[in-house]
Short mmCIF file of C-alpha atoms and ligand atoms in Angstrom, two decimals:
data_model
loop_
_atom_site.label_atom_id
_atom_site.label_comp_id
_atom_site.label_asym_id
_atom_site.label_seq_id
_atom_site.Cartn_x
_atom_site.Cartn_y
_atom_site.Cartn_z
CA UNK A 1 59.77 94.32 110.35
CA UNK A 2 58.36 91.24 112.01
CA UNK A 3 55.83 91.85 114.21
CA UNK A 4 55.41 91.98 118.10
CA UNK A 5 55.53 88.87 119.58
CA UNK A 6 53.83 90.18 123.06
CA UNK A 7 51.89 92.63 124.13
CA UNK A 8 52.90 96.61 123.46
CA UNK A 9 52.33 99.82 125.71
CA UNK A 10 52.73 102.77 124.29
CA UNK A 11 52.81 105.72 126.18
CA UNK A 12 52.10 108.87 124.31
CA UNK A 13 53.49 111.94 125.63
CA UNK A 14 51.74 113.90 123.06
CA UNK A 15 48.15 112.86 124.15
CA UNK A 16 49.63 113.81 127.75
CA UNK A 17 50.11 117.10 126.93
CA UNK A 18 47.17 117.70 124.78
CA UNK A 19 45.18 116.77 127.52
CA UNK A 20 47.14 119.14 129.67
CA UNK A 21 46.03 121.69 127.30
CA UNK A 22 42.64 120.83 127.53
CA UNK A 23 42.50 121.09 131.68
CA UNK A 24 44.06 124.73 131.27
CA UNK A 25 41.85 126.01 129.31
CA UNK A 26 39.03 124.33 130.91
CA UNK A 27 40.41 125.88 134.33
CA UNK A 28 41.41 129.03 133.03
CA UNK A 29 43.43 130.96 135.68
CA UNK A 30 44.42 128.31 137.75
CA UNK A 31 47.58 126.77 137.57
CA UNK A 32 47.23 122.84 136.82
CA UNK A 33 49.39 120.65 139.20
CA UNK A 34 50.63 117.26 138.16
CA UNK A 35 49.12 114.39 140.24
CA UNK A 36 51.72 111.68 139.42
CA UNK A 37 51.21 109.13 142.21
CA UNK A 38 52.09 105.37 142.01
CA UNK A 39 54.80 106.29 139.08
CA UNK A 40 52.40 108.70 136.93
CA UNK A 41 49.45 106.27 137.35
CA UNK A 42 51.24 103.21 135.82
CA UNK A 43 52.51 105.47 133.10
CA UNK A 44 56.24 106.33 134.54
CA UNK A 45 56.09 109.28 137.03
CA UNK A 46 59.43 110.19 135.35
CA UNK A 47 58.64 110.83 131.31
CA UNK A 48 54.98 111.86 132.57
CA UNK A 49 56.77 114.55 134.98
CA UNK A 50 59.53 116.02 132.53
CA UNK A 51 57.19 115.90 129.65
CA UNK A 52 54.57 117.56 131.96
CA UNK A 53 57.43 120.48 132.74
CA UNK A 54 58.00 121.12 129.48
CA UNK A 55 54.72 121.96 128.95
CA UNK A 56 54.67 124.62 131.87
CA UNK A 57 53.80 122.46 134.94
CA UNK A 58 55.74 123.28 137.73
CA UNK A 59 53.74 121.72 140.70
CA UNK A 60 53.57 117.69 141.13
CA UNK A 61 51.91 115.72 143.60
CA UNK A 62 52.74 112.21 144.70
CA UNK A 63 51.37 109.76 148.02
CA UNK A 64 54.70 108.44 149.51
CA UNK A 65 57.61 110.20 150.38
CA UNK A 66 59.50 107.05 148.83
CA UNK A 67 57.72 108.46 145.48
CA UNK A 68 58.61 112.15 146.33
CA UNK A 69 62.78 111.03 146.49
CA UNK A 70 62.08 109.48 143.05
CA UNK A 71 60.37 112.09 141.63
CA UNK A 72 63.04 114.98 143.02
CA UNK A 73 65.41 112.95 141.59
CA UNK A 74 63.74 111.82 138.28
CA UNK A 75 63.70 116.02 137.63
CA UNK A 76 67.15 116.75 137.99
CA UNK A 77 67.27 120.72 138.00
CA UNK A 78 63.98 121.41 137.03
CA UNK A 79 62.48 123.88 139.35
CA UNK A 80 59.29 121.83 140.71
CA UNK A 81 57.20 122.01 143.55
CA UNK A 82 56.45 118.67 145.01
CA UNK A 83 54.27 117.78 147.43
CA UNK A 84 53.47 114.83 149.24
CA UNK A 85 49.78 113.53 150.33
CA UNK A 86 50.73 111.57 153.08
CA UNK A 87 52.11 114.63 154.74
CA UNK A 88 54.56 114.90 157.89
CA UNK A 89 54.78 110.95 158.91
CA UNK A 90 56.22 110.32 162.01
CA UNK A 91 59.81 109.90 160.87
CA UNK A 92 60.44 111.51 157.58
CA UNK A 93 60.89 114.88 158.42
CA UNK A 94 64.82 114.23 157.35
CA UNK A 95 63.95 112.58 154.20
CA UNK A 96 61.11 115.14 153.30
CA UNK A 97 63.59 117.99 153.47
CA UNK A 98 66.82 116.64 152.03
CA UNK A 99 64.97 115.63 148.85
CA UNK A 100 62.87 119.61 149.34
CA UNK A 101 59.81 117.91 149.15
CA UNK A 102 56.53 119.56 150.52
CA UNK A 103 54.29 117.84 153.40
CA UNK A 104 50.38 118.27 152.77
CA UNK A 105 49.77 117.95 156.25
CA UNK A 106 46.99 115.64 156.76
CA UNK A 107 46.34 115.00 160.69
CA UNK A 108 46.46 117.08 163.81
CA UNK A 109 49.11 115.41 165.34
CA UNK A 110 51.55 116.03 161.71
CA UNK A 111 50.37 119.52 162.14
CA UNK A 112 51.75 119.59 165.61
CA UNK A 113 55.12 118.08 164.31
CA UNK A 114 55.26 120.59 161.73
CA UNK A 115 55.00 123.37 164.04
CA UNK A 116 57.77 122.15 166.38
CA UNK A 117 59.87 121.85 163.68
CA UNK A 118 58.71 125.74 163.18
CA UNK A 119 60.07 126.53 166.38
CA UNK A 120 62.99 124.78 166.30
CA UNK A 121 63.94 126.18 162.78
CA UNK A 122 62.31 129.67 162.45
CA UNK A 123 60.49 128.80 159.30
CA UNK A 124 58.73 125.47 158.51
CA UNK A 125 56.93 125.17 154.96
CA UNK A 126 53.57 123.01 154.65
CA UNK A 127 50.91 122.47 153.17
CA UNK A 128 47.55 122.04 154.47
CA UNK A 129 45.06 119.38 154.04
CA UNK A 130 41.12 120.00 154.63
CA UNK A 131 38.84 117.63 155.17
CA UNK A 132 35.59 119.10 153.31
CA UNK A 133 33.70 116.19 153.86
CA UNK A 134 35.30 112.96 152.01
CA UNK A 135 36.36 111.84 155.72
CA UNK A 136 39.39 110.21 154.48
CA UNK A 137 42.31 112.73 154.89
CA UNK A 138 42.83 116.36 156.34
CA UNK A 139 42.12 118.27 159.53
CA UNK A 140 38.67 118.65 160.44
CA UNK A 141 37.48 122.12 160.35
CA UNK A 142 37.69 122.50 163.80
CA UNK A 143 40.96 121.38 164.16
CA UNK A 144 42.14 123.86 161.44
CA UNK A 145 40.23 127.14 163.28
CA UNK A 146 42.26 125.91 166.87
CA UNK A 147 44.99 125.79 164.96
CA UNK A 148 45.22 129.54 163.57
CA UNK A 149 43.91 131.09 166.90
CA UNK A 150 46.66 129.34 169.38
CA UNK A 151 48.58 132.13 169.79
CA UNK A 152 51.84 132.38 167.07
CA UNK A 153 50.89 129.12 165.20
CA UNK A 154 49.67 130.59 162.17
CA UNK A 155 52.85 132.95 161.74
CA UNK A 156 55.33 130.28 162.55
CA UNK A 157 54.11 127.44 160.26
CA UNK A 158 54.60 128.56 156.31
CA UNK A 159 51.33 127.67 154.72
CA UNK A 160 51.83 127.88 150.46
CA UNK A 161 48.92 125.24 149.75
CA UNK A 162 45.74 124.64 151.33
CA UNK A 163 44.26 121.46 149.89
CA UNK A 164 40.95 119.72 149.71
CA UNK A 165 39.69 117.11 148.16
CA UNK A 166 36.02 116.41 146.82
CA UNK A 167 34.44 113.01 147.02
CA UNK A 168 31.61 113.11 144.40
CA UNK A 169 32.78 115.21 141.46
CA UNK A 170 32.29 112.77 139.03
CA UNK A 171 28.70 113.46 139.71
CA UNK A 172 27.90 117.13 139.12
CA UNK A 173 24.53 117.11 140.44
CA UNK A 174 25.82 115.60 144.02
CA UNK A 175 24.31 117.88 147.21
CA UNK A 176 27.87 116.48 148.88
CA UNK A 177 30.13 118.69 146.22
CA UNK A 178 28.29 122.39 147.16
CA UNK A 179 28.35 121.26 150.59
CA UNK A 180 32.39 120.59 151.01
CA UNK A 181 33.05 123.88 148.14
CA UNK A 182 30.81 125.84 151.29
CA UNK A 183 33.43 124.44 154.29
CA UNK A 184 36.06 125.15 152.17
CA UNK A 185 35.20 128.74 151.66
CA UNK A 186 35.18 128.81 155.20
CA UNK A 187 38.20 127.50 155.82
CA UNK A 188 40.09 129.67 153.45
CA UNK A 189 38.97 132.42 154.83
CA UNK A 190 41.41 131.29 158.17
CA UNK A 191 44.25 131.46 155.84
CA UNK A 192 43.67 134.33 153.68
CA UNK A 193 47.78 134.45 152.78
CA UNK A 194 47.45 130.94 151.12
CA UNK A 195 46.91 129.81 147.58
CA UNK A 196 43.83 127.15 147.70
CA UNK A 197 43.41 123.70 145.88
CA UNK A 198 39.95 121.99 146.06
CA UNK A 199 39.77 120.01 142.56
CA UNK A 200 41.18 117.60 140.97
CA UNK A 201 40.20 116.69 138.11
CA UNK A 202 36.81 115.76 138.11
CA UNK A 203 36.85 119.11 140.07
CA UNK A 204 38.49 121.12 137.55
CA UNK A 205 35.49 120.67 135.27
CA UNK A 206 33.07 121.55 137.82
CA UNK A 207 32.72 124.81 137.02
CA UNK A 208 34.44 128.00 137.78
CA UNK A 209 33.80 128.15 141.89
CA UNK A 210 35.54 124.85 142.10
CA UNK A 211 38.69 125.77 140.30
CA UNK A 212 40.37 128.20 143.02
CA UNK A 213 44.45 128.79 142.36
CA UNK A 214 45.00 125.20 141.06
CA UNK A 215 43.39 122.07 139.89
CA UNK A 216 45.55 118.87 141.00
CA UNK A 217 45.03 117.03 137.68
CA UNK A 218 45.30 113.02 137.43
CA UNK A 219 43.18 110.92 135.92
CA UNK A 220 42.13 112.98 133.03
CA UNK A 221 45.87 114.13 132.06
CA UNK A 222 46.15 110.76 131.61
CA UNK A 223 42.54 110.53 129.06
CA UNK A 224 40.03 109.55 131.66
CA UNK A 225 37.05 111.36 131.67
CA UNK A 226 36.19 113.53 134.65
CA UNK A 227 32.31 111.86 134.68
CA UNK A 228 33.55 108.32 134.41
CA UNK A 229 32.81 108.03 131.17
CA UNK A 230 35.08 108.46 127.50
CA UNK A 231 35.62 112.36 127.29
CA UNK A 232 35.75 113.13 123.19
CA UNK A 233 38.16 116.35 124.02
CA UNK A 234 40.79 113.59 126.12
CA UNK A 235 43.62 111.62 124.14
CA UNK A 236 43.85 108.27 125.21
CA UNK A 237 48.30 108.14 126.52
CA UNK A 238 48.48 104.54 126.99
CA UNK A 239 47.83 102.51 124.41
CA UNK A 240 47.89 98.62 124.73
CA UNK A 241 48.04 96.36 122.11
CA UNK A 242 48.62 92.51 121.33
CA UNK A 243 49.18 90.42 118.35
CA UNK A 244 46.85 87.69 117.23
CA UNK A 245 48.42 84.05 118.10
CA UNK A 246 45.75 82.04 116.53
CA UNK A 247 42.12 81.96 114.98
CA UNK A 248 39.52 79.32 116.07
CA UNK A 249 36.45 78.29 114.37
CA UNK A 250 34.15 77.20 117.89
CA UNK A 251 31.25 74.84 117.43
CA UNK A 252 27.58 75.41 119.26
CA UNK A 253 28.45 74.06 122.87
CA UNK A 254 32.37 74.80 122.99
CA UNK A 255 33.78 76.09 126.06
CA UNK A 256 36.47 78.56 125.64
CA UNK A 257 39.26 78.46 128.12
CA UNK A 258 38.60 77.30 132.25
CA UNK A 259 35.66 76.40 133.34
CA UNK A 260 32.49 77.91 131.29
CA UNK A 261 33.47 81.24 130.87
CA UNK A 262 32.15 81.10 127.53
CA UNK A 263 30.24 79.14 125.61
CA UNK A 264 29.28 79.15 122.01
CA UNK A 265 25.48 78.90 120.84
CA UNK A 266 26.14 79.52 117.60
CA UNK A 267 28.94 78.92 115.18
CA UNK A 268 31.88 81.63 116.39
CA UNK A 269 34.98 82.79 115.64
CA UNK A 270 37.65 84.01 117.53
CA UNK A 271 40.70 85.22 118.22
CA UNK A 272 43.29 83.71 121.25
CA UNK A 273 45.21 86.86 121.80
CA UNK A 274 48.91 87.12 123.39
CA UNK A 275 47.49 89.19 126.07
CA UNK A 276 46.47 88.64 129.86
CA UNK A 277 45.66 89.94 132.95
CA UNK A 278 49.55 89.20 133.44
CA UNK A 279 49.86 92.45 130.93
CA UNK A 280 47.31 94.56 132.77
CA UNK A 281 43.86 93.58 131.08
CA UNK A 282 41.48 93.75 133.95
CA UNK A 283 40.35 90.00 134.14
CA UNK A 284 36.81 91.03 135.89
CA UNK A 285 36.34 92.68 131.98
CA UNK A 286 35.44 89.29 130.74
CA UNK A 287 32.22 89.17 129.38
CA UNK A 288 31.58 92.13 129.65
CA UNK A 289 34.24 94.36 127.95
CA UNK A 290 35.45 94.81 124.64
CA UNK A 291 38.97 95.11 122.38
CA UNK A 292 39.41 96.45 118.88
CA UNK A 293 40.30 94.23 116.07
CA UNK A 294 40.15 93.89 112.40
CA UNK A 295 38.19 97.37 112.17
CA UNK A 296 35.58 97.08 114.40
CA UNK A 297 35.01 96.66 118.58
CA UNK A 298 35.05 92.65 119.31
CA UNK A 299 33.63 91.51 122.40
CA UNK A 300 36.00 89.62 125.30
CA UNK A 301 35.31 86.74 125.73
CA UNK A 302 37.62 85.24 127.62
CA UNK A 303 40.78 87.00 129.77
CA UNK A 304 43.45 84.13 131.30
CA UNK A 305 46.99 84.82 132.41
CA UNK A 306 48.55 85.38 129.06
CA UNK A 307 46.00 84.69 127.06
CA UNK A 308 42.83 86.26 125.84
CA UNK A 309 40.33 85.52 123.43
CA UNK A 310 37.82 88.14 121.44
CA UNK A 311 34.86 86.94 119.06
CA UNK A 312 35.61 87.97 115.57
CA UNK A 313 32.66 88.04 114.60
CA UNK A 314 32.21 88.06 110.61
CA UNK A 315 35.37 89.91 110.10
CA UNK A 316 38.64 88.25 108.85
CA UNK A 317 41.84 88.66 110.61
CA UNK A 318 45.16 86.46 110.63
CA UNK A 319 47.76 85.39 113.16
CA UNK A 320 50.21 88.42 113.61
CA UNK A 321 47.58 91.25 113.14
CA UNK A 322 47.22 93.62 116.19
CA UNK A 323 44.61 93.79 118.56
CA UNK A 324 44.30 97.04 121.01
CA UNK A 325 42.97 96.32 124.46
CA UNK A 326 43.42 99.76 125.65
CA UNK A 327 43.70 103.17 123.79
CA UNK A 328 41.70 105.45 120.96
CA UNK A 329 39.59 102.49 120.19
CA UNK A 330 39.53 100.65 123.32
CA UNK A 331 38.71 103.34 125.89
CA UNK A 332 39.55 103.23 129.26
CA UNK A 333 36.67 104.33 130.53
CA UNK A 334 34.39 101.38 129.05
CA UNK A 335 37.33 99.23 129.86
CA UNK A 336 36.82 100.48 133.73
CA UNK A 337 33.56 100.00 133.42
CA UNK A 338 33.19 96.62 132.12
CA UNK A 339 35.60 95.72 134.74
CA UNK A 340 33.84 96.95 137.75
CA UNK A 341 36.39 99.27 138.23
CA UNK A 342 37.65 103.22 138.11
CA UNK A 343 39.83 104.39 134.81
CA UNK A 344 42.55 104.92 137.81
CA UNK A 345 43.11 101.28 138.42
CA UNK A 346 42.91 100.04 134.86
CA UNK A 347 46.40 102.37 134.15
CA UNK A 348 48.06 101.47 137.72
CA UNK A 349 47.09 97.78 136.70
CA UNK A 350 49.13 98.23 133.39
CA UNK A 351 52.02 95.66 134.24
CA UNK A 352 55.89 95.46 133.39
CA UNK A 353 55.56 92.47 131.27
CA UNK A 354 54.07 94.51 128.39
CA UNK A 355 56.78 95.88 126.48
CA UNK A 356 57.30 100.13 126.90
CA UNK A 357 57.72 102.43 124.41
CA UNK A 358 57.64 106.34 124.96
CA UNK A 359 56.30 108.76 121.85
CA UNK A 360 57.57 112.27 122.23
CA UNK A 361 59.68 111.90 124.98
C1 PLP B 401 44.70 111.16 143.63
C2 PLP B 401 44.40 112.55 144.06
C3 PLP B 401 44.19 113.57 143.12
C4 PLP B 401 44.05 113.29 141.64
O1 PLP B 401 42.79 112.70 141.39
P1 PLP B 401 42.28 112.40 139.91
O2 PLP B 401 40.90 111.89 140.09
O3 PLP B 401 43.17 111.35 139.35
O4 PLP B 401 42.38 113.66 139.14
C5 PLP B 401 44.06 114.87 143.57
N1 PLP B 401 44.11 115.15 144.89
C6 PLP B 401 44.27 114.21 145.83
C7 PLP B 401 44.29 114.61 147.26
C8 PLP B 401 44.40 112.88 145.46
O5 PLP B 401 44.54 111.93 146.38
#
């Protein structure tokens, strides 16, 4: 076989639902929802979504309603629940219900176009989103408790879901995470017929007061940890990898690539790798970051379009041999890290020019 001549993502369904596993019984007695925004976070909201179905899930949850047609159509006749975060936009209450998708309805003035669509129709199903205290999306409490005591709302509008999000879970010992689980306790108690969703999955491992009817898993189905940091019961699903193009023997005082991103002080070698930013390697992770080669973790020294270049250190390695930049060796986490940045945006990051392959789809 000759090898890869660019760089390789491999998507593991496997891993995926492994980690799936892992978030069930973590959140025993919930039901664990599919977050598969912004096509499965990078990953394809499609594979992610069937695999994810065989395994049991039967509740997804993208942003757009543009992703919500692609989904419901990705799923064929599946049964699935899917819900949208951006809720009843003005305009897309045809779209919404031709593809049956389910509005998380995220401002007072959707929740007033959701119930005149109740009135006009008999029946008009919704979710409900909560805003504990992450002041980014949902009805304020307030808004919620006129809501259920104008007289009739509450009966006409069809309320499966209430949802809140947390803004700190990744940090157990926040003050911020008691104080939005205490408003929503408070606010479920206003719709006592309604199953409740306050994690995700930083949430989910929060402990058992967090967990409610469902956890809306992302991030860690996908093997990021819910603290931020590499989680030894995740699977790492994508994998990225790159061959070797060249080794270089650098002299005290050589400047690797543009500008002085690196410079030698010492006799180095290295590695130019057929890898990039172009391929989804977070450029800010130069320097700072690390890939795997030739048995061991090799710093980065150097991340350019299509290019990147690791030290070698003492090890010996030859044009052709593969390098992982992301997966069980590379972890996403200290990837995120090194790069600034949130194990989210280093998969959403992961581009089309890296060739796809699917295991266990
Ligand atoms: C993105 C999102 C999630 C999933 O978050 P993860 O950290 O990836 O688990 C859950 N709920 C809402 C409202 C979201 O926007």
């Amino acid at each position: 076989m000759t090898p890869p001549d660019q760089a390789l993502l491999t998507i593991d369904l496997d891993a995926l639902a492994h980690n799936r596993a892992v978030i069930a019984a973590e959140a025993a007695g919930a039901e664990v929802a599919a977050v598969v925004k912004s096509d499965g976070y990078g990953l394809g909201a499609g594979p992610v979504s069937r695999r994810l179905h065989a395994e049991g899930a039967r509740s997804f949850f993208v942003a757009r309603v543009t992703e919500g047609e692609a989904l419901r159509a990705a799923m064929g006749e599946r049964e699935a629940a899917i819900y949208v975060l951006d809720g009843l936009a003005p305009g897309t209450a045809d779209r919404l219900a031709a593809a049956r998708l389910i509005p998380v309805l995220s401002t007072l003035p959707q929740a007033h176009a959701a119930l005149a669509l109740a009135a006009a129709r008999g029946r008009y199903e919704a979710a409900l989103h909560i805003d504990t205290g992450m002041n980014r999306q949902g009805l304020t409490l307030e808004e919620a408790r006129a809501l259920t005591s104008a007289p009739g709302c509450l009966r006409a509008l069809d309320v499966p879901l209430l949802v809140s999000h947390l803004g700190s879970a990744t940090d157990p010992g926040e003050a911020r995470n008691p104080q939005q689980l205490a408003r929503f306790r408070e606010v479920r108690s206003l719709f006592p017929d309604s199953r409740a969703s306050l994690a995700a999955s930083a949430g989910g491992f929060l402990g058992p007061d967090y967990r409610y009817d469902m956890v809306r898993a992302g991030i860690s189905l996908y093997g990021g940890g819910p603290e931020e940091r590499p989680d030894p019961r995740l699977k790492a699903v994508a994998t990225l990898t790159a061959p070797i193009l060249d080794i270089r023997d650098l002299r005290p005082g050589d400047r690797v690539g543009y500008g002085s991103a690196f410079t030698a002080d010492r006799p180095t070698r290295v590695a130019v790798v057929a890898a990039g930013y172009s391929d989804g390697v977070i450029r800010a992770a130069m320097g700072k970051g690390y890939a795997w080669a030739a048995g061991g973790r090799r710093a980065l020294l150097v991340v350019n379009m299509d290019l990147l270049v690791i030290d070698l250190g003492d090890a010996s390695a030859s044009p052709g041999d593969p390098v992982e930049l992301l997966g069980a060796r590379a972890l996403l986490d200290d990837l995120a890290k090194a790069a600034g940045t949130v194990a989210h945006e280093v998969l959403v990051r992961l581009s089309s020019r890296a060739k796809r392959v699917y295991l266990g789809a």
